Short mmCIF file of C-alpha atoms and ligand atoms in Angstrom, two decimals:
data_model
loop_
_atom_site.label_atom_id
_atom_site.label_comp_id
_atom_site.label_asym_id
_atom_site.label_seq_id
_atom_site.Cartn_x
_atom_site.Cartn_y
_atom_site.Cartn_z
CA MET A 1 55.65 107.16 159.77
CA ARG A 2 54.61 103.54 160.28
CA THR A 3 56.48 100.99 158.19
CA LYS A 4 54.36 98.31 156.55
CA LEU A 5 55.76 94.86 157.24
CA HIS A 6 56.19 92.07 154.69
CA GLN A 7 56.93 88.35 154.91
CA PHE A 8 59.79 86.26 153.61
CA HIS A 9 59.48 82.73 152.31
CA GLY A 10 59.84 79.83 154.75
CA GLY A 11 61.45 80.17 158.16
CA LEU A 12 60.72 78.46 161.46
CA HIS A 13 59.22 79.23 164.85
CA LEU A 14 61.84 78.06 167.35
CA GLN A 15 62.05 77.82 171.13
CA GLY A 16 63.83 81.02 172.21
CA HIS A 17 65.81 79.87 175.30
CA LYS A 18 66.63 83.53 175.86
CA ALA A 19 65.36 83.99 179.42
CA GLU A 20 68.29 82.04 180.94
CA SER A 21 70.97 84.54 179.89
CA LEU A 22 68.71 87.57 180.35
CA SER A 23 68.13 86.79 184.03
CA ARG A 24 71.34 88.68 184.94
CA ASP A 25 72.36 92.19 184.00
CA LEU A 26 75.26 92.95 181.64
CA GLN A 27 78.61 92.48 183.40
CA GLN A 28 82.16 93.58 182.65
CA ALA A 29 84.48 90.59 182.31
CA SER A 30 87.75 90.75 184.26
CA LEU A 31 91.03 90.51 182.38
CA PRO A 32 92.59 87.06 182.05
CA GLU A 33 96.33 86.53 182.56
CA ARG A 34 96.90 86.02 178.84
CA LEU A 35 95.10 87.13 175.70
CA TYR A 36 95.30 85.17 172.43
CA LEU A 37 94.63 87.34 169.39
CA PRO A 38 94.35 85.49 166.07
CA LEU A 39 95.82 87.41 163.12
CA ARG A 40 92.66 86.78 161.17
CA GLN A 41 89.35 87.71 162.76
CA HIS A 42 87.56 88.93 159.65
CA ILE A 43 86.59 87.88 156.15
CA GLY A 44 89.62 88.67 153.98
CA GLU A 45 93.38 88.24 153.87
CA HIS A 46 95.40 87.29 156.95
CA ASN A 47 96.93 90.18 158.89
CA LYS A 48 100.68 90.39 159.44
CA PRO A 49 102.08 91.01 162.95
CA LEU A 50 103.22 94.57 163.66
CA VAL A 51 104.92 93.61 166.94
CA ASP A 52 107.70 91.26 168.04
CA VAL A 53 107.97 88.99 171.03
CA GLY A 54 109.08 91.09 174.03
CA ASN A 55 107.44 94.34 172.85
CA ARG A 56 105.34 96.23 175.39
CA VAL A 57 101.93 97.22 174.02
CA LEU A 58 99.33 99.63 175.32
CA LYS A 59 95.55 99.28 175.07
CA GLY A 60 94.58 100.32 171.55
CA HIS A 61 97.97 99.77 169.85
CA ALA A 62 97.59 98.11 166.44
CA ILE A 63 99.34 94.74 166.71
CA SER A 64 98.49 93.20 163.33
CA ALA A 65 97.23 94.59 160.02
CA SER A 66 97.14 94.00 156.30
CA THR A 67 97.30 96.21 153.22
CA SER A 68 94.65 94.35 151.23
CA LEU A 69 91.40 96.07 150.27
CA ILE A 70 89.27 93.92 152.61
CA ARG A 71 91.15 94.49 155.83
CA ALA A 72 90.65 94.92 159.56
CA ALA A 73 93.55 95.59 161.92
CA VAL A 74 93.69 93.90 165.32
CA HIS A 75 94.55 96.02 168.38
CA ALA A 76 95.87 95.24 171.84
CA PRO A 77 92.82 94.97 174.12
CA THR A 78 94.88 95.96 177.17
CA SER A 79 98.47 96.77 178.13
CA GLY A 80 101.07 94.04 178.50
CA THR A 81 103.98 92.30 176.82
CA VAL A 82 103.95 90.21 173.67
CA ALA A 83 104.81 86.77 175.03
CA ALA A 84 104.64 84.74 171.82
CA ILE A 85 103.55 84.70 168.21
CA GLY A 86 102.61 81.22 167.07
CA ASP A 87 99.95 78.65 166.36
CA TYR A 88 97.21 78.20 168.97
CA PRO A 89 93.65 76.80 168.97
CA VAL A 90 91.16 79.26 167.48
CA ALA A 91 87.42 79.37 166.94
CA HIS A 92 87.00 77.79 163.51
CA PRO A 93 84.68 75.02 162.24
CA SER A 94 87.76 73.10 161.01
CA GLY A 95 89.13 72.90 164.56
CA GLN A 96 92.57 73.81 163.21
CA THR A 97 95.05 76.11 164.91
CA ASP A 98 96.00 79.53 163.57
CA THR A 99 98.63 82.17 164.21
CA CYS A 100 97.93 84.24 167.31
CA ILE A 101 99.71 87.08 169.08
CA VAL A 102 99.84 86.22 172.77
CA ILE A 103 99.87 89.10 175.26
CA ASP A 104 100.90 88.68 178.90
CA VAL A 105 98.47 91.06 180.59
CA ASP A 106 100.15 93.46 183.08
CA GLY A 107 96.89 94.42 184.81
CA GLU A 108 97.49 98.18 184.44
CA ASP A 109 95.15 98.54 181.44
CA GLU A 110 97.21 101.51 180.27
CA ALA A 111 95.81 103.04 177.08
CA ALA A 112 97.63 104.62 174.14
CA THR A 113 97.06 108.38 173.82
CA PRO A 114 93.90 108.84 171.76
CA PHE A 115 93.72 111.12 168.75
CA ILE A 116 90.28 112.70 168.76
CA PRO A 117 89.55 114.67 165.60
CA ASP A 118 86.98 117.42 165.09
CA LEU A 119 84.24 115.26 163.55
CA GLN A 120 82.50 118.33 162.07
CA GLN A 121 85.56 118.89 159.88
CA LEU A 122 85.75 115.33 158.55
CA ASP A 123 84.14 114.33 155.28
CA ALA A 124 82.63 110.87 154.66
CA ARG A 125 85.86 109.44 153.23
CA GLU A 126 87.87 110.53 156.29
CA LYS A 127 85.27 109.02 158.65
CA ILE A 128 85.45 105.72 156.73
CA GLU A 129 89.25 105.85 157.08
CA LEU A 130 88.95 106.20 160.89
CA ILE A 131 86.51 103.25 160.96
CA CYS A 132 89.04 101.26 158.94
CA ARG A 133 91.87 102.18 161.34
CA ALA A 134 89.75 100.98 164.25
CA GLY A 135 89.54 97.47 162.73
CA ILE A 136 85.73 97.42 162.80
CA VAL A 137 83.90 94.45 161.28
CA GLY A 138 80.22 93.50 161.20
CA LEU A 139 79.48 92.20 164.71
CA GLY A 140 76.36 90.28 163.74
CA GLY A 141 78.50 87.23 163.06
CA ALA A 142 79.74 87.70 159.49
CA ALA A 143 82.83 89.74 160.50
CA PHE A 144 83.02 91.49 157.13
CA PRO A 145 85.17 94.65 157.47
CA SER A 146 82.92 97.71 157.70
CA SER A 147 85.08 100.25 155.84
CA PRO A 148 85.05 98.59 152.36
CA LYS A 149 81.32 97.94 152.79
CA LEU A 150 80.75 101.63 153.59
CA SER A 151 82.95 102.78 150.70
CA ARG A 152 81.00 100.60 148.28
CA GLY A 153 77.66 101.74 149.72
CA LYS A 154 78.76 105.38 149.36
CA VAL A 155 79.68 104.83 145.71
CA GLN A 156 76.53 102.87 144.83
CA GLY A 157 74.12 105.27 146.56
CA ILE A 158 71.86 104.18 149.42
CA ASP A 159 68.19 105.05 149.84
CA THR A 160 67.45 102.95 152.95
CA LEU A 161 69.69 102.29 155.94
CA ILE A 162 68.63 99.21 157.91
CA ILE A 163 69.88 98.63 161.44
CA ASN A 164 69.71 95.01 162.52
CA GLY A 165 68.66 94.49 166.15
CA VAL A 166 66.80 91.28 165.41
CA GLU A 167 69.00 88.55 166.93
CA CYS A 168 66.65 85.76 165.87
CA GLU A 169 68.73 82.70 166.76
CA PRO A 170 67.79 80.86 169.98
CA TYR A 171 69.93 81.32 173.13
CA ILE A 172 71.78 84.46 171.90
CA THR A 173 70.95 87.69 173.80
CA CYS A 174 74.04 89.90 173.43
CA ASP A 175 72.36 92.40 171.08
CA ASP A 176 69.27 92.51 173.30
CA MET A 177 71.52 93.47 176.25
CA LEU A 178 73.46 95.92 174.12
CA MET A 179 70.25 97.72 173.09
CA ARG A 180 69.10 97.90 176.72
CA HIS A 181 72.42 99.36 177.91
CA TYR A 182 73.91 101.27 175.00
CA SER A 183 70.87 102.55 173.11
CA ALA A 184 72.17 106.16 172.95
CA GLU A 185 75.58 105.01 171.71
CA ILE A 186 73.94 102.77 169.07
CA LEU A 187 71.92 105.73 167.79
CA ARG A 188 75.00 107.99 167.69
CA GLY A 189 76.66 105.29 165.53
CA VAL A 190 73.53 105.29 163.33
CA GLY A 191 73.90 109.08 163.03
CA TYR A 192 77.47 108.70 161.67
CA LEU A 193 76.25 106.08 159.19
CA GLN A 194 73.54 108.49 158.06
CA ARG A 195 76.10 111.26 157.51
CA ILE A 196 78.33 108.92 155.50
CA LEU A 197 75.61 107.30 153.36
CA ASN A 198 72.86 109.97 153.19
CA PRO A 199 69.92 107.52 153.16
CA LYS A 200 66.39 108.83 152.76
CA VAL A 201 65.10 106.66 155.61
CA THR A 202 66.56 104.58 158.45
CA LEU A 203 64.70 101.54 159.77
CA ILE A 204 65.81 99.88 163.02
CA GLY A 205 64.36 96.34 163.08
CA ILE A 206 63.96 94.57 166.46
CA GLU A 207 62.10 91.29 167.05
CA ASP A 208 58.99 91.66 169.19
CA ASN A 209 60.33 89.17 171.77
CA LYS A 210 62.63 91.98 173.06
CA PRO A 211 60.20 94.47 174.65
CA GLU A 212 62.83 96.00 176.96
CA ALA A 213 65.23 96.61 174.10
CA ILE A 214 62.44 98.15 172.02
CA ALA A 215 61.50 100.43 174.93
CA ALA A 216 65.11 101.51 175.55
CA MET A 217 65.73 102.22 171.88
CA THR A 218 62.44 104.13 171.53
CA ARG A 219 63.32 106.33 174.55
CA ALA A 220 66.80 106.99 173.15
CA LEU A 221 65.42 107.81 169.70
CA ALA A 222 63.20 110.51 171.22
CA HIS A 223 66.38 112.34 172.33
CA ALA A 224 68.59 111.53 169.36
CA GLN A 225 69.27 113.91 166.51
CA LEU A 226 68.36 111.45 163.78
CA ALA A 227 66.57 112.26 160.56
CA ALA A 228 63.75 109.99 159.29
CA ALA A 229 64.55 107.07 161.60
CA GLU A 230 62.04 104.56 162.96
CA ILE A 231 62.17 101.66 165.41
CA VAL A 232 60.26 98.81 163.78
CA PRO A 233 59.24 95.81 165.95
CA ILE A 234 58.94 92.73 163.73
CA PRO A 235 57.38 89.28 164.35
CA THR A 236 59.62 86.65 165.94
CA ILE A 237 60.45 84.08 163.30
CA TYR A 238 63.76 82.52 162.43
CA PRO A 239 65.84 83.71 160.46
CA SER A 240 64.41 87.22 160.27
CA GLY A 241 67.84 88.56 161.29
CA GLY A 242 69.37 87.34 158.02
CA GLU A 243 70.25 90.43 155.99
CA LYS A 244 68.12 89.59 152.95
CA GLN A 245 65.21 88.40 155.11
CA LEU A 246 65.21 91.56 157.25
CA ILE A 247 65.32 93.70 154.11
CA GLN A 248 62.31 91.86 152.76
CA ILE A 249 60.37 92.21 156.01
CA LEU A 250 61.05 95.94 156.32
CA THR A 251 60.92 97.05 152.70
CA GLY A 252 59.21 94.29 150.72
CA ARG A 253 62.20 94.36 148.37
CA GLU A 254 64.00 91.16 147.42
CA VAL A 255 67.76 91.19 146.91
CA PRO A 256 68.15 89.13 143.69
CA LEU A 257 70.12 85.88 143.91
CA GLY A 258 73.81 86.55 143.41
CA GLN A 259 73.49 90.23 144.38
CA LEU A 260 74.14 92.20 147.55
CA ALA A 261 71.99 94.70 149.43
CA PHE A 262 73.83 97.79 148.14
CA ASP A 263 73.22 96.62 144.57
CA ILE A 264 69.60 97.68 145.13
CA GLY A 265 70.27 100.79 147.25
CA LEU A 266 70.10 99.23 150.73
CA PHE A 267 72.67 99.11 153.50
CA CYS A 268 72.40 96.85 156.55
CA GLN A 269 74.45 97.15 159.75
CA ASN A 270 74.22 95.38 163.10
CA VAL A 271 73.55 97.32 166.35
CA GLY A 272 76.88 96.19 167.84
CA THR A 273 78.73 97.60 164.84
CA CYS A 274 77.00 100.97 165.41
CA VAL A 275 78.39 101.09 168.96
CA ALA A 276 81.87 100.24 167.66
CA ILE A 277 81.62 103.02 165.05
CA ALA A 278 80.54 105.58 167.66
CA ARG A 279 83.45 104.62 169.95
CA ALA A 280 85.95 104.72 167.09
CA LEU A 281 84.92 108.19 165.92
CA GLU A 282 84.25 109.82 169.29
CA GLN A 283 86.94 108.25 171.47
CA ASP A 284 89.48 106.88 168.96
CA GLN A 285 88.77 103.48 170.49
CA PRO A 286 89.46 100.54 168.19
CA LEU A 287 87.44 97.34 168.33
CA ILE A 288 88.95 95.63 171.39
CA SER A 289 85.89 94.23 173.17
CA ARG A 290 82.39 92.98 172.52
CA VAL A 291 79.34 91.69 174.39
CA VAL A 292 79.20 87.89 174.51
CA THR A 293 76.38 85.65 175.74
CA ILE A 294 77.42 82.59 177.70
CA THR A 295 74.55 80.19 178.15
CA GLY A 296 73.40 76.57 177.86
CA ASP A 297 72.30 73.75 180.13
CA ASN A 298 75.78 73.08 181.50
CA ILE A 299 76.80 76.54 182.74
CA ARG A 300 76.08 77.58 186.30
CA GLU A 301 75.24 81.29 185.80
CA PRO A 302 74.31 82.13 182.21
CA GLY A 303 74.51 85.81 181.28
CA ASN A 304 76.11 88.47 179.12
CA TRP A 305 79.60 89.87 179.60
CA GLU A 306 81.49 92.68 177.92
CA VAL A 307 84.68 90.83 177.11
CA ARG A 308 88.08 91.90 175.78
CA LEU A 309 88.94 90.15 172.53
CA GLY A 310 91.45 87.36 172.97
CA THR A 311 89.99 86.22 176.31
CA PRO A 312 90.00 82.40 176.46
CA VAL A 313 86.52 80.81 176.66
CA ARG A 314 87.65 79.04 179.83
CA HIS A 315 88.00 82.41 181.61
CA LEU A 316 84.43 83.28 180.64
CA VAL A 317 83.20 79.90 181.83
CA GLU A 318 84.83 80.60 185.21
CA LEU A 319 83.18 84.05 185.38
CA ALA A 320 79.85 82.34 184.73
CA GLY A 321 80.30 80.05 187.73
CA GLY A 322 81.89 77.12 185.89
CA TYR A 323 80.45 73.95 184.39
CA LEU A 324 77.42 72.50 186.10
CA HIS A 325 78.30 68.88 185.41
CA GLY A 326 82.05 68.48 185.21
CA ASP A 327 84.20 69.50 182.25
CA SER A 328 82.69 67.22 179.62
CA SER A 329 80.74 69.96 177.89
CA HIS A 330 79.93 70.39 174.29
CA LEU A 331 80.92 73.97 173.43
CA VAL A 332 79.43 75.86 170.51
CA MET A 333 80.41 79.29 169.24
CA GLY A 334 77.24 81.01 168.00
CA GLY A 335 73.75 79.60 168.34
CA PRO A 336 72.31 76.13 167.82
CA MET A 337 71.35 76.81 164.19
CA MET A 338 74.36 78.58 162.72
CA GLY A 339 77.09 78.04 165.29
CA PHE A 340 79.90 75.52 165.19
CA SER A 341 81.47 73.21 167.72
CA LEU A 342 84.63 74.21 169.53
CA GLN A 343 87.48 71.80 170.18
CA GLY A 344 87.94 73.03 173.75
CA ASP A 345 87.69 76.00 176.09
CA GLN A 346 91.17 77.35 175.32
CA VAL A 347 89.99 79.08 172.14
CA PRO A 348 89.78 82.87 172.43
CA ILE A 349 86.85 85.25 171.96
CA VAL A 350 87.19 87.01 168.60
CA LYS A 351 85.33 89.82 166.84
CA ALA A 352 82.69 87.41 165.50
CA SER A 353 81.98 85.64 168.83
CA ASN A 354 78.46 86.60 169.84
CA CYS A 355 77.65 83.57 172.00
CA ILE A 356 79.20 80.56 173.70
CA MET A 357 76.78 77.70 174.26
CA VAL A 358 77.82 75.27 176.96
CA MET A 359 75.75 72.10 176.52
CA ARG A 360 75.75 68.77 178.30
CA GLU A 361 75.29 66.89 175.09
CA GLN A 362 76.07 67.19 171.47
CA THR A 363 73.43 69.53 170.03
CA MET A 364 74.71 70.04 166.55
CA ALA A 365 75.04 67.82 163.54
CA HIS A 366 78.79 67.50 163.22
CA SER A 367 79.73 64.97 160.72
CA LEU A 368 78.67 63.84 157.32
CA GLY A 369 78.55 60.25 158.61
CA TYR A 370 75.58 57.90 158.50
CA HIS A 371 72.07 59.26 158.00
CA ASP A 372 68.93 58.09 156.21
CA GLU A 373 68.44 58.69 152.53
CA CYS A 374 66.51 61.63 151.15
CA ILE A 375 62.86 60.74 150.62
CA ARG A 376 62.15 63.80 148.44
CA CYS A 377 59.52 65.14 150.80
CA SER A 378 60.30 68.81 149.90
CA LYS A 379 60.06 69.93 153.53
CA CYS A 380 63.47 71.58 153.19
CA THR A 381 62.30 73.61 150.19
CA GLU A 382 59.22 74.80 152.06
CA VAL A 383 61.28 76.31 154.90
CA CYS A 384 64.26 77.67 152.95
CA PRO A 385 64.22 81.47 153.46
CA ALA A 386 66.63 81.95 150.55
CA GLN A 387 64.14 80.16 148.24
CA LEU A 388 66.72 77.60 147.15
CA LEU A 389 66.26 73.91 146.41
CA PRO A 390 68.09 72.36 149.36
CA GLN A 391 67.66 68.74 148.25
CA GLN A 392 69.19 69.52 144.84
CA LEU A 393 72.05 71.31 146.55
CA TYR A 394 72.48 68.27 148.76
CA TRP A 395 72.65 65.83 145.82
CA HIS A 396 75.23 67.90 144.01
CA ALA A 397 77.27 68.68 147.13
CA ARG A 398 77.30 65.02 148.12
CA ALA A 399 78.28 63.88 144.61
CA GLY A 400 81.06 66.47 144.48
CA ALA A 401 79.35 68.13 141.49
CA PHE A 402 80.32 71.58 142.71
CA GLU A 403 79.69 73.30 139.39
CA ARG A 404 76.09 72.11 139.51
CA ALA A 405 75.78 73.18 143.16
CA HIS A 406 77.06 76.59 142.08
CA GLU A 407 74.36 76.72 139.39
CA TYR A 408 71.78 76.04 142.10
CA HIS A 409 73.07 79.16 143.95
CA LEU A 410 74.99 77.38 146.68
CA PHE A 411 76.60 80.67 147.67
CA ASP A 412 73.19 82.26 148.28
CA CYS A 413 72.62 79.74 151.07
CA ILE A 414 72.86 81.68 154.34
CA GLU A 415 73.54 78.46 156.30
CA CYS A 416 70.54 79.14 158.52
CA GLY A 417 70.00 75.43 159.17
CA CYS A 418 66.20 75.49 158.65
CA CYS A 419 66.43 72.69 156.07
CA SER A 420 68.49 70.45 158.36
CA ALA A 421 66.10 71.13 161.26
CA VAL A 422 63.04 69.83 159.38
CA CYS A 423 64.62 67.01 157.37
CA PRO A 424 62.86 63.75 158.42
CA SER A 425 65.91 61.77 157.28
CA GLY A 426 68.14 63.70 159.67
CA ILE A 427 70.49 64.74 156.89
CA PRO A 428 72.94 67.40 158.12
CA LEU A 429 72.29 69.43 154.98
CA VAL A 430 74.11 72.57 156.12
CA GLN A 431 77.25 70.55 156.82
CA TYR A 432 77.17 69.33 153.21
CA TYR A 433 76.81 72.90 151.96
CA ARG A 434 79.60 74.20 154.17
CA ALA A 435 81.91 71.40 153.04
CA ALA A 436 81.05 72.08 149.37
CA LYS A 437 81.62 75.82 149.81
CA SER A 438 85.05 75.29 151.36
CA GLU A 439 85.99 72.83 148.57
CA ILE A 440 84.99 75.41 145.96
CA ARG A 441 86.84 78.20 147.77
CA ALA A 442 89.95 76.00 148.09
CA ALA A 443 89.77 75.14 144.36
CA GLN A 444 89.39 78.83 143.49
CA LYS A 445 92.36 79.68 145.70
CA ALA A 446 94.45 76.94 144.06
CA LEU A 447 93.40 78.24 140.64
CA ILE A 448 94.43 81.77 141.56
CA LYS A 449 97.74 80.42 142.88
CA SER A 450 98.45 78.40 139.71
CA ASP A 451 97.39 81.38 137.57
CA ARG A 452 99.84 83.55 139.50
CA ALA A 453 102.60 80.93 139.02
CA ARG A 454 101.83 80.79 135.28
CA LEU A 455 101.89 84.57 135.04
CA ARG A 456 105.22 84.69 136.89
CA PHE A 457 106.69 82.09 134.48
CA GLU A 458 105.40 83.95 131.41
CA PHE A 459 106.76 87.22 132.77
CA ARG A 460 110.20 85.69 133.29
CA GLU A 461 110.20 84.25 129.75
CA ARG A 462 109.26 87.65 128.34
CA ARG A 463 111.93 89.37 130.43
CA LEU A 464 114.65 86.94 129.15
CA LEU A 465 113.51 87.38 125.55
CA LEU A 466 113.59 91.15 125.93
CA LYS A 467 117.08 90.98 127.38
CA LYS A 468 118.24 88.83 124.45
CA GLN A 469 116.69 91.24 121.95
CA GLN A 470 118.34 94.21 123.67
CA GLU A 471 121.72 92.46 123.55
CA GLU A 472 121.32 91.70 119.83
CA GLU A 473 120.33 95.29 119.20
CA ARG A 474 123.36 96.55 121.10
CA ARG A 475 125.66 94.35 119.01
CA ARG A 476 123.97 95.47 115.78
CA LEU A 477 124.44 99.13 116.69
CA LYS A 478 128.10 98.49 117.50
CA ARG A 479 128.63 96.81 114.12
CA GLU A 480 126.92 99.70 112.37
CA ALA A 481 129.05 102.24 114.23
CA LEU A 482 132.26 100.42 113.18
CA GLN A 483 131.07 100.26 109.59
CA LYS A 484 130.37 103.99 109.69
CA LYS A 485 133.87 104.71 111.03
CA LYS A 486 135.36 102.57 108.26
CA VAL A 487 133.48 104.51 105.61
CA GLN A 488 134.56 107.83 107.16
CA ALA A 489 138.22 106.66 107.22
CA GLY A 490 137.90 105.95 103.47
CA GLY A 491 138.90 102.31 103.63
CA GLU A 492 139.97 99.52 105.89
CA ILE A 493 140.18 100.03 109.61
CA PRO A 494 142.88 97.83 111.03
CA ILE A 495 141.10 95.73 113.55
CA ALA A 496 143.42 94.18 116.08
CA ASP A 497 142.97 90.42 116.23
CA PRO A 498 143.36 89.56 119.95
CA VAL A 499 144.37 85.91 119.28
CA GLN A 500 146.99 86.89 116.77
CA ALA A 501 148.31 89.52 119.17
CA ALA A 502 148.61 86.94 121.98
CA LEU A 503 150.52 84.52 119.69
CA GLU A 504 152.85 87.35 118.70
CA ARG A 505 153.49 88.10 122.37
CA VAL A 506 154.29 84.43 123.19
CA LYS A 507 156.62 84.22 120.18
CA ALA A 508 158.44 87.36 121.26
CA ARG A 509 158.81 86.09 124.82
CA LYS A 510 160.29 82.76 123.61
CA LEU A 511 162.75 84.58 121.38
CA ALA A 512 163.84 86.76 124.27
CA GLN A 513 164.32 83.69 126.52
CA GLN A 514 166.47 81.99 123.82
CA GLU A 515 168.63 85.12 123.49
CA ASP A 516 169.09 85.27 127.27
CA SER A 517 170.11 81.64 127.54
CA GLN A 518 172.67 82.06 124.68
S1 SF4 B 601 63.77 67.43 153.83
FE1 SF4 B 601 65.36 65.87 153.75
S2 SF4 B 601 64.31 64.09 153.00
FE2 SF4 B 601 62.95 65.79 152.55
S3 SF4 B 601 63.55 66.42 150.47
FE3 SF4 B 601 64.77 67.64 151.85
S4 SF4 B 601 66.65 66.50 152.05
FE4 SF4 B 601 65.14 65.10 151.22
S1 SF4 B 602 70.71 76.35 155.17
FE1 SF4 B 602 70.69 77.18 153.10
S2 SF4 B 602 69.53 75.75 151.90
FE2 SF4 B 602 69.08 75.30 154.05
S3 SF4 B 602 67.26 76.47 154.51
FE3 SF4 B 602 68.97 77.78 155.05
S4 SF4 B 602 69.40 78.98 153.23
FE4 SF4 B 602 68.07 77.28 152.60
#
């Protein structure tokens, strides 16, 4: 089998900057003194803490979870004591703080007793449940929980499983390292995905600038028990690792605007997620660590580390030899195209953290401040891999015409940054789109909230009305019962008048008092 390759629209050839972090082998990061675990590390509702301050936790204990459909529990990455639950700096484009569970690490790394089931006996639904319990999310950067995605894929029916080993953004090399070191584990994870989804074919896409990863994966595939699976080297062009772009390259099929891959029978999963799935099913190991690249022109020893979640960036910087030129670095989580600036090195590594860039100077367009006007050159349209009209999106986003931006498929923008990179006016287009998306999401949230408040009010009104009607009905029945009794008694029923009776009693008491005094 030799898969025919296709092209997607637009894209850019970028400087890779990968050699710096690939010059050292994969290393295991030591444990810091404290871990900071944000309650939310995935797309979906916030988790709620399952522990209290002072509790001792073991490696693998669930410490926060939610009951919503799109959920991913967070587990203790090592043993220790819960020191605090409160607001701390987290990795978020807004730079705001968020609720974290802080664990004082005891250094023993004592694990909870694993429960290892007989995988042969488990059906697809039970395997998905174990993946859910392990808190696994897509490790390519999106952090969408894997279990609801698998459940939906199972229901919709999948003909092609695509494994994403592309890692097209400059500087980032964590998946490259992962494929070199954990190729067998990746393919075992792919095997579980195959058994859950029953695809006809499995295509493992890897960019051709990763020859060692391709070689390691090809060797591992020769020994793996995988049906109809192929390693497919693809040309190096950014953003071929975008889900829809990779699908187009490997299958020639286009996911229509507004739809998702499983709507057309395709399922995409990152190589890191495959490792997490294999560990969850084979060792009952939840998602507590990941490979992170630390690189840039202001870090002494760039490389890749397997890091426990919750480790502060500062600890990683120290492991990588520290800052080259003092502490005045510009830190970015992710790569130069899709990453975002960090407020400082206290923020922790989370499930979505694939790379920390440590740069001497500001590399990313931050603000929506001054820039030249759009000259309608159409360069942005030429490079847009999602085939959108970036300048139209920009006009509407800038004018606050969010409905119009929606009509121009704002939410199909993958925020790849190609348009911003080629804009001769230096307009930070992606920043405009991100701001517009968060405004729309906030408005939708507020709408849902006000709808809920309205529903609550209407429910209360209905409840009170029902109560009133029940009371009236009760009184009516009582009246009818009395009337019936009266008819059965053949005439008047003497009904005691309570007021009259009270007056009679007072009168009698007065009379008695008068008699006593006489
Ligand atoms: S590339 Fe920039 S200047 Fe050219 S059309 Fe797009 S937004 Fe306008
Ligand atoms: S950031 Fe969005 S609009 Fe710009 S090129 Fe990428 S997908 Fe197109």
